[in-house]
Coordinates of C-alpha atoms in Angstrom, one line a residue:
M1 CA 3.0 -10.5 -2.9
R2 CA 4.3 -9.9 -6.4
V3 CA 6.0 -12.4 -8.8
L4 CA 7.8 -12.0 -12.1
I5 CA 7.7 -14.8 -14.5
V6 CA 10.5 -14.8 -17.2
E7 CA 9.4 -17.5 -19.7
D8 CA 9.4 -17.6 -23.5
E9 CA 7.1 -20.7 -23.8
T10 CA 3.8 -19.0 -24.0
L11 CA 1.6 -21.9 -22.7
I12 CA 3.9 -22.3 -19.6
A13 CA 4.0 -18.6 -18.9
E14 CA 0.2 -18.3 -19.2
R15 CA -0.4 -21.3 -16.9
L16 CA 1.9 -20.1 -14.3
A17 CA 0.4 -16.7 -14.4
K18 CA -3.1 -18.1 -14.0
E19 CA -2.2 -20.3 -11.1
L20 CA -0.1 -17.6 -9.3
T21 CA -2.9 -15.1 -9.8
Q22 CA -5.5 -17.5 -8.5
A23 CA -3.2 -18.1 -5.4
G24 CA -3.3 -14.4 -4.6
Y25 CA -0.2 -13.1 -6.2
A26 CA 0.3 -10.0 -8.5
V27 CA 2.0 -11.3 -11.6
D28 CA 4.2 -9.8 -14.3
T29 CA 5.5 -11.8 -17.3
A30 CA 8.4 -11.3 -19.7
A31 CA 9.0 -13.5 -22.8
D32 CA 12.6 -12.4 -23.3
G33 CA 15.6 -11.1 -21.4
E34 CA 15.5 -7.5 -22.5
R35 CA 11.9 -7.2 -21.2
A36 CA 12.7 -9.2 -18.0
D37 CA 15.7 -6.8 -17.4
F38 CA 13.5 -3.7 -17.8
L39 CA 10.9 -5.1 -15.3
A40 CA 13.6 -6.1 -12.9
Y41 CA 14.9 -2.5 -12.5
S42 CA 11.3 -0.9 -12.6
G43 CA 9.5 -3.3 -10.2
D44 CA 9.9 -4.6 -6.7
Y45 CA 9.4 -8.4 -6.7
D46 CA 9.0 -11.0 -3.9
V47 CA 10.0 -13.9 -6.2
V48 CA 11.3 -14.2 -9.7
L49 CA 10.7 -17.4 -11.8
L50 CA 13.4 -17.5 -14.4
D51 CA 13.8 -19.7 -17.4
L52 CA 17.4 -19.9 -18.6
G53 CA 16.8 -20.5 -22.3
I54 CA 15.2 -17.1 -23.2
P55 CA 15.9 -15.0 -26.3
R56 CA 18.0 -11.7 -26.4
I57 CA 19.6 -12.1 -23.0
D58 CA 20.0 -15.6 -21.5
G59 CA 18.8 -16.3 -18.0
L60 CA 22.2 -16.9 -16.4
T61 CA 23.5 -13.6 -17.9
L62 CA 20.5 -11.8 -16.4
L63 CA 20.9 -13.6 -13.0
R64 CA 24.5 -12.6 -12.7
R65 CA 23.8 -9.0 -13.8
W66 CA 21.0 -8.6 -11.2
R67 CA 23.1 -10.0 -8.4
G68 CA 25.9 -7.9 -9.4
A69 CA 23.6 -4.8 -9.2
G70 CA 22.6 -5.9 -5.6
L71 CA 19.0 -7.0 -6.6
R72 CA 18.3 -9.5 -3.7
W73 CA 14.8 -10.9 -4.4
P74 CA 14.6 -14.8 -4.4
V75 CA 15.0 -16.4 -7.8
L76 CA 13.6 -19.8 -8.8
I77 CA 15.1 -21.2 -11.9
L78 CA 12.6 -23.1 -14.3
T79 CA 14.4 -24.8 -17.1
A80 CA 14.7 -27.9 -19.3
R81 CA 18.4 -27.9 -18.4
G82 CA 18.3 -30.5 -15.7
S83 CA 21.9 -31.9 -15.4
W84 CA 23.6 -31.5 -12.0
H85 CA 26.3 -29.3 -13.2
E86 CA 23.9 -26.9 -14.8
K87 CA 22.0 -26.7 -11.5
V88 CA 25.2 -26.0 -9.7
E89 CA 26.0 -23.2 -12.1
G90 CA 22.6 -21.7 -11.7
I91 CA 22.8 -21.7 -7.9
D92 CA 26.3 -20.4 -7.9
S93 CA 25.2 -17.6 -10.2
G94 CA 22.7 -16.4 -7.5
A95 CA 19.6 -18.7 -7.8
D96 CA 17.9 -19.7 -4.7
D97 CA 16.2 -22.8 -6.0
Y98 CA 15.8 -24.9 -9.1
V99 CA 13.0 -26.8 -10.7
A100 CA 13.5 -28.9 -13.9
K101 CA 10.8 -29.0 -16.7
P102 CA 8.4 -30.7 -17.0
F103 CA 7.2 -29.8 -13.5
R104 CA 4.0 -30.2 -11.4
I105 CA 2.5 -26.7 -10.8
E106 CA 1.9 -27.7 -7.2
E107 CA 5.6 -28.1 -6.7
V108 CA 6.3 -24.6 -8.1
L109 CA 3.7 -23.0 -6.0
A110 CA 5.1 -24.8 -2.9
R111 CA 8.6 -23.6 -3.6
V112 CA 7.4 -20.0 -4.3
R113 CA 5.8 -20.0 -0.9
A114 CA 8.9 -21.4 0.7
L115 CA 11.2 -18.8 -0.9
I116 CA 8.9 -16.0 0.4
R117 CA 8.8 -17.5 3.8
R118 CA 12.6 -17.7 3.9
A119 CA 13.0 -14.1 2.6
T120 CA 10.4 -12.7 5.1
G121 CA 11.5 -14.8 8.1
A122 CA 8.1 -16.5 8.4
A123 CA 8.3 -19.9 10.0
S124 CA 5.0 -21.4 8.9
V125 CA 2.5 -21.5 6.0
E126 CA 0.0 -20.1 8.5
L127 CA 0.3 -16.5 9.3
H128 CA -1.2 -15.2 12.5
S129 CA -2.2 -12.1 14.2
G130 CA -4.3 -12.7 17.3
A131 CA -7.4 -14.5 16.2
L132 CA -6.6 -13.9 12.5
T133 CA -5.1 -16.6 10.3
L134 CA -4.0 -16.6 6.8
D135 CA -3.1 -20.0 5.2
V136 CA -0.9 -19.2 2.3
R137 CA -1.3 -22.8 0.7
T138 CA -5.1 -22.3 0.3
A139 CA -5.2 -18.4 0.3
R140 CA -7.8 -18.9 3.0
V141 CA -8.4 -16.3 5.8
T142 CA -10.2 -17.1 9.1
L143 CA -11.2 -15.0 12.1
A144 CA -11.5 -16.9 15.3
G145 CA -11.9 -20.1 13.1
D146 CA -14.6 -18.5 10.9
P147 CA -13.8 -18.0 7.2
V148 CA -13.7 -14.5 5.9
K149 CA -14.2 -13.7 2.2
L150 CA -11.8 -11.1 0.8
T151 CA -11.3 -9.7 -2.7
S152 CA -8.1 -10.3 -4.5
Y153 CA -6.5 -6.9 -3.5
E154 CA -7.8 -7.1 0.1
F155 CA -6.0 -10.5 0.3
R156 CA -2.8 -9.2 -1.2
I157 CA -2.6 -6.3 1.3
L158 CA -3.3 -8.6 4.2
S159 CA -0.8 -11.1 3.0
Y160 CA 1.9 -8.6 2.4
L161 CA 1.3 -6.9 5.9
L162 CA 1.3 -10.3 7.7
H163 CA 4.6 -11.4 5.9
H164 CA 6.1 -8.2 7.3
R165 CA 4.3 -8.0 10.5
D166 CA 7.3 -6.8 12.5
R167 CA 7.5 -3.5 10.8
V168 CA 5.7 -0.5 9.4
V169 CA 5.1 -0.9 5.6
P170 CA 5.2 2.4 3.6
R171 CA 2.2 3.0 1.4
T172 CA 4.4 3.1 -1.7
E173 CA 5.9 -0.3 -0.9
L174 CA 2.5 -1.8 -0.4
I175 CA 1.4 -0.4 -3.8
D176 CA 4.5 -1.9 -5.5
H177 CA 3.6 -5.3 -4.1
I178 CA -0.1 -5.6 -4.8
Y179 CA -0.3 -4.4 -8.4
A180 CA 1.2 -5.8 -11.6
Q181 CA 3.3 -3.5 -13.8
D182 CA 0.6 -2.7 -16.4
F183 CA -2.2 -2.0 -13.8
D184 CA -3.4 1.6 -13.6
R185 CA -2.4 2.3 -10.0
D186 CA -4.3 4.7 -7.8
S187 CA -2.7 5.2 -4.3
N188 CA -6.1 6.3 -2.9
T189 CA -7.6 2.8 -3.6
V190 CA -5.1 1.3 -0.9
E191 CA -7.1 3.4 1.7
V192 CA -10.3 1.9 0.3
F193 CA -9.1 -1.7 0.6
I194 CA -7.8 -1.1 4.1
A195 CA -11.1 0.3 5.1
R196 CA -12.8 -2.8 3.8
L197 CA -10.4 -5.0 5.7
R198 CA -11.2 -3.2 8.8
R199 CA -14.9 -3.7 8.3
K200 CA -14.4 -7.4 7.7
L201 CA -11.8 -8.2 10.3
G202 CA -12.2 -5.5 13.0
P203 CA -10.9 -1.8 13.2
A204 CA -7.7 -2.9 14.8
C205 CA -6.6 -5.4 12.1
V206 CA -4.5 -2.8 10.3
E207 CA -2.9 0.2 12.1
T208 CA -2.2 3.4 10.4
V209 CA 1.2 4.9 11.5
R210 CA 0.8 8.6 10.5
G211 CA 3.4 9.7 8.0
L212 CA 5.0 6.3 7.8
G213 CA 2.6 3.6 6.5
Y214 CA 0.7 0.6 7.8
R215 CA 1.3 -2.2 10.3
I216 CA -0.7 -5.3 11.0
G217 CA -2.5 -5.1 14.3
A218 CA -3.8 -7.6 16.8
V219 CA -7.4 -8.6 16.2

């Protein structure tokens, strides 16, 4: 899953990026509204964390612009503007949730997980496929109760496919959601990661649908 952090306070942005990366997300950051606007139209995100008081283009203007253009990913506002009428204005402008600064990182991570669950239709923090379980709170994967160690990219692929388990995911979509913007992407490496997943979880864990993409399989 891929997250965009729009935050001009360097320490906060770095901490959020570190925590989200450790939790298994691909992360892009933008320190001003112009950079955020560029990334919004060039990337495909699962959640956007948006500070309102950013330079060049403020957060509410960005949010209204994105919603007006039909961009639908969930947006979590992070801001020092904590009054009730500012929260109402943010939500009415298209935000999906709101956290006032200072915040606990655990609360932000929980809200990110909840927004992704809501957007993908997942009912639980545990994603299942047969004997396979992925706990998004702990980034822990088990097979028939036994822990399975995955690399960060193997985890991202498995997490994305499990969040979208009812459909075939095209390879281009998978690539968009496991790599950050500045990463040198090689579509062939997706095949390598999926081959590794099959070795660790069983050959049926990911099904290749010829000409269409990949679908999570029953293990």
